[in-house]
Amino acid sequence: MTTALAPRKAPRQDRSRKTRDAILQAAGGLLAREGLRGLTTNHVARAAGISIGSLYQYYPNKQAIIGALLSQSRAGVLAAMEAAAEDSDGAALDAVVCAMVRARLQEQLRQPALAEALARAEAELPDDPGLSRQRTQVQAQVVGVLAEYYVDDPETAARDVLALAEGMTSAAVRAGETEAAPLADRMERAVRGYLSALLPEG
Amino acid sequence: MTTALAPRKAPRQDRSRKTRDAILQAAGGLLAREGLRGLTTNHVARAAGISIGSLYQYYPNKQAIIGALLSQSRAGVLAAMEAAAEDSDGAALDAVVCAMVRARLQEQLRQPALAEALARAEAELPDDPGLSRQRTQVQAQVVGVLAEYYVDDPETAARDVLALAEGMTSAAVRAGETEAAPLADRMERAVRGYLSALLPEG
Amino acid sequence: MTTALAPRKAPRQDRSRKTRDAILQAAGGLLAREGLRGLTTNHVARAAGISIGSLYQYYPNKQAIIGALLSQSRAGVLAAMEAAAEDSDGAALDAVVCAMVRARLQEQLRQPALAEALARAEAELPDDPGLSRQRTQVQAQVVGVLAEYYVDDPETAARDVLALAEGMTSAAVRAGETEAAPLADRMERAVRGYLSALLPEG
Amino acid sequence: MTTALAPRKAPRQDRSRKTRDAILQAAGGLLAREGLRGLTTNHVARAAGISIGSLYQYYPNKQAIIGALLSQSRAGVLAAMEAAAEDSDGAALDAVVCAMVRARLQEQLRQPALAEALARAEAELPDDPGLSRQRTQVQAQVVGVLAEYYVDDPETAARDVLALAEGMTSAAVRAGETEAAPLADRMERAVRGYLSALLPEG
DNA sequence: GATGAATGAGAGTTCATTCAT
DNA sequence: CATGAATGAACTCTCATTCAT
């Protein structure tokens, strides 16, 4: 309601909910398989088994569909990270951060191609308060942990850690890796190394 | 060599070379300023001060222009990394790697927006032998150093190091950082941490 | 009577009548505020507080709604002119005609924007016997008065008088005039001038 | 260049000029025959014998085409009125005004249906400085003459005269009149009547 | 009867690419 | 070789209308 990317109608009825989901499902598949260039509203509608008119009943424009996809994906990441943080409550700083990063990785590897494409697509999207908030929340999750240990610029540290993890994941996926465990281990080395210098005695 | 992305004619004559450069210059500026969506062949031609017909005399299609831009950028990175490697010849392993990563960062920060856009654009480009080779060469540069010290999978290690550096750079740029030094220092921490576990005694 | 523009059901029941009125009310408001381009059946239904399905229960298509609006407006004009004619019964020819023209003006100024938009919309409507008859009746009203005084082509004279009045009104409205009196006076000058030449001695 | 309705490229070459003219010609015909609803950019392009892409090389959007048509028509009217004013230089006030109104009528009757449709279309057009100026100039033409004789609000008088003439013309055309002379005579009666009351002794 | 999700023809517009000059 | 007018497939999006519930 408040933003240009907001969906058009809330899925109150069951049929509506299904149609909305079908649209996102179809759009996600298309985006993963064909990239941004292959994601056209007509293709999405056809793949979702609905008419183009119906598609526009649920999303005001193409960007809103991408936004919804992104939001969905982010919500999954956020939830996974929250769960990981809770599970490792009480552990050492770097252990908690690594658990979160692992969780994030696992989420991303569920649909690697889609995650990749979404990351690229985000740059072409207009600023949206909802998406911004989600982005902030993901980072805040890490900031929260870091802030318990040192004062100095936890925002930057959180950004760095998440970014290096994302970079490594993306490259690994492109190189054909599909298993999470080995990649996670390597990521941990970088994360721990990064963090060790920040801690009072490491 | 005779691929879809190869330029149409060798720049033997001086005027040809200049026109080609003007096209790339214009395309790069447009891509950096307006993103992929703003990069149209007609705009490029106008910005380059030539006709659309002439543009197609030098590049067979739009993707070839993006490919050339990418190639140019990669060549710069490669050269910078080679120079850094030579300069730090004889230093410790991690010192050499860090020097290369720093060099890469510096190159990328010369035109941060362009580098970002190119990275995104690459994913939509068809596979091209020329670009693949360059990508390999960059990685090989790091592999060469790593291989002197340990046997185990230097390719993956090189990929990881480059990827985490790229991820951090990209996030930093998006967050508005413009200075190279602080970012380089943070990157070094991650790189050293990652590598330390690989070395016999670190 | 059974034309394409005829409403679908006779408003025998009270609820029906109310719904029909609500539709016209909503359509009129929309047409006045947003013009023909803003008048969509879905908007009308929402503004009328009913579903799009119900709207089509009362009017077979969009043009029928515009037709009804036009008919309603014409009926108002016709009634006003009849009343004016009766009130000025026995007065001089030009006085009677002027009274009618004044009445018409007053009607039109009750919803100037709507009247304007309707006039434009009429041209895009298909021919409809009902509307044609009303148009004729308005003109006949004037013809009736004129015919009492001279034979020569009272139809044309009536048309001319009404048309010049409509033209002046429309231009005045567009120029921002809202008061009826001054405009009515100016209109009278033109009407009297036009008629004077037709009378035996004026 | 300054407005949204401005054409895209100046017709320097001969071929260009022809294409531009063909577009306006086709659009005018379509508008006259089918009304605003029948005027689609694809139809215009087909009727003009060009591709839709070419059409958009000359006009940035559909409204610009309508604007150009309107401008063309207005320019004709303006020229005709100027000529009439010069021809009747030195004559009495009402004679000059009537000459101008006659000229206007003649212009409008050259393509009656088009003139009608254009008048309706103008209401849907966004404000455009160029068109506004032309509109002003037409009125100014009459104001200039009126101002020589009396001070009181020549703008309103000019507007009234032009509006009543336009109203009568439009109604006459719709009624099937095609000859200018009789209509012009009737118009003169109204105009003289209107003006007579404004003159000192008339 | 009322509802509103669904439809799909068709609108306006863009842009990579060609080719006559 | 350079030019730029011309092309047209393809895109995003609208809206009058239908019909299962």
Short mmCIF file of C-alpha atoms (C1' of nucleotides) in Angstrom, two decimals, chain D residues 9 19 51 53-54 57-58, chain F residues 4-10:
data_model
loop_
_atom_site.label_atom_id
_atom_site.label_comp_id
_atom_site.label_asym_id
_atom_site.label_seq_id
_atom_site.Cartn_x
_atom_site.Cartn_y
_atom_site.Cartn_z
CA LYS D 9 13.22 15.49 -35.30
CA THR D 19 7.26 10.80 -43.82
CA SER D 51 6.34 1.10 -39.66
CA GLY D 53 9.01 2.42 -35.31
CA SER D 54 9.27 5.17 -37.88
CA GLN D 57 11.07 8.57 -34.74
CA TYR D 58 9.04 11.62 -35.60
"C1'" DG F 4 20.53 7.81 -40.16
"C1'" DA F 5 15.82 6.62 -41.72
"C1'" DA F 6 13.41 2.66 -41.41
"C1'" DT F 7 12.08 -1.69 -39.45
"C1'" DG F 8 9.09 -4.80 -36.54
"C1'" DA F 9 9.23 -8.21 -32.99
"C1'" DA F 10 8.54 -7.89 -28.47
#
